Amino acid sequence: MSTIGFEKRYNKAFLIEDKDAFVAAMSKEVPPPPAGVAELRAVNAGLATV
């Protein structure tokens, strides 16, 4: 659990002011999705049943 104030003060992502730099930082080193994520998204969207 955290607060907005704490995160704004200490979370490195909130310290990035340039939009392009922020997007680059958030897009770097994103792990691949777990197996079955497409099926889970379809169920959550109401497009499939289990």
Short mmCIF file of C-alpha atoms in Angstrom, two decimals:
data_model
loop_
_atom_site.label_atom_id
_atom_site.label_comp_id
_atom_site.label_asym_id
_atom_site.label_seq_id
_atom_site.Cartn_x
_atom_site.Cartn_y
_atom_site.Cartn_z
CA MET A 1 0.00 0.00 0.00
CA SER A 2 1.21 3.51 -0.74
CA THR A 3 0.04 7.08 -1.14
CA ILE A 4 0.10 9.44 -4.11
CA GLY A 5 2.34 11.81 -2.13
CA PHE A 6 4.89 9.07 -1.43
CA GLU A 7 4.89 7.88 -5.04
CA LYS A 8 5.24 11.41 -6.43
CA ARG A 9 8.22 11.93 -4.15
CA TYR A 10 10.05 8.60 -4.61
CA ASN A 11 8.75 6.76 -7.69
CA LYS A 12 11.25 7.34 -10.51
CA ALA A 13 8.48 7.25 -13.11
CA PHE A 14 6.80 10.30 -11.59
CA LEU A 15 10.07 12.21 -11.79
CA ILE A 16 10.20 11.96 -15.61
CA GLU A 17 8.75 15.19 -16.98
CA ASP A 18 9.26 14.62 -20.71
CA LYS A 19 6.45 12.60 -22.30
CA ASP A 20 8.67 10.76 -24.79
CA ALA A 21 11.20 9.90 -22.08
CA PHE A 22 8.37 8.62 -19.85
CA VAL A 23 6.95 6.40 -22.61
CA ALA A 24 10.44 5.07 -23.40
CA ALA A 25 11.09 4.28 -19.75
CA MET A 26 7.74 2.52 -19.29
CA SER A 27 8.16 0.53 -22.52
CA LYS A 28 11.68 -0.68 -21.70
CA GLU A 29 12.11 -4.23 -20.43
CA VAL A 30 8.42 -5.21 -20.51
CA PRO A 31 8.24 -8.99 -19.98
CA PRO A 32 6.18 -11.12 -22.37
CA PRO A 33 2.60 -11.83 -21.28
CA PRO A 34 1.95 -15.13 -19.50
CA ALA A 35 0.52 -18.09 -21.36
CA GLY A 36 -3.26 -17.96 -21.79
CA VAL A 37 -3.56 -14.18 -21.43
CA ALA A 38 -5.50 -13.83 -24.70
CA GLU A 39 -8.11 -16.30 -23.48
CA LEU A 40 -8.37 -14.55 -20.10
CA ARG A 41 -8.87 -11.18 -21.79
CA ALA A 42 -11.64 -12.63 -23.95
CA VAL A 43 -13.41 -14.05 -20.89
CA ASN A 44 -13.03 -10.78 -18.97
CA ALA A 45 -14.41 -8.86 -21.94
CA GLY A 46 -17.44 -11.17 -22.11
CA LEU A 47 -16.41 -12.46 -25.52
CA ALA A 48 -15.81 -16.08 -24.42
CA THR A 49 -16.82 -18.46 -21.67
CA VAL A 50 -14.74 -20.86 -19.62
#
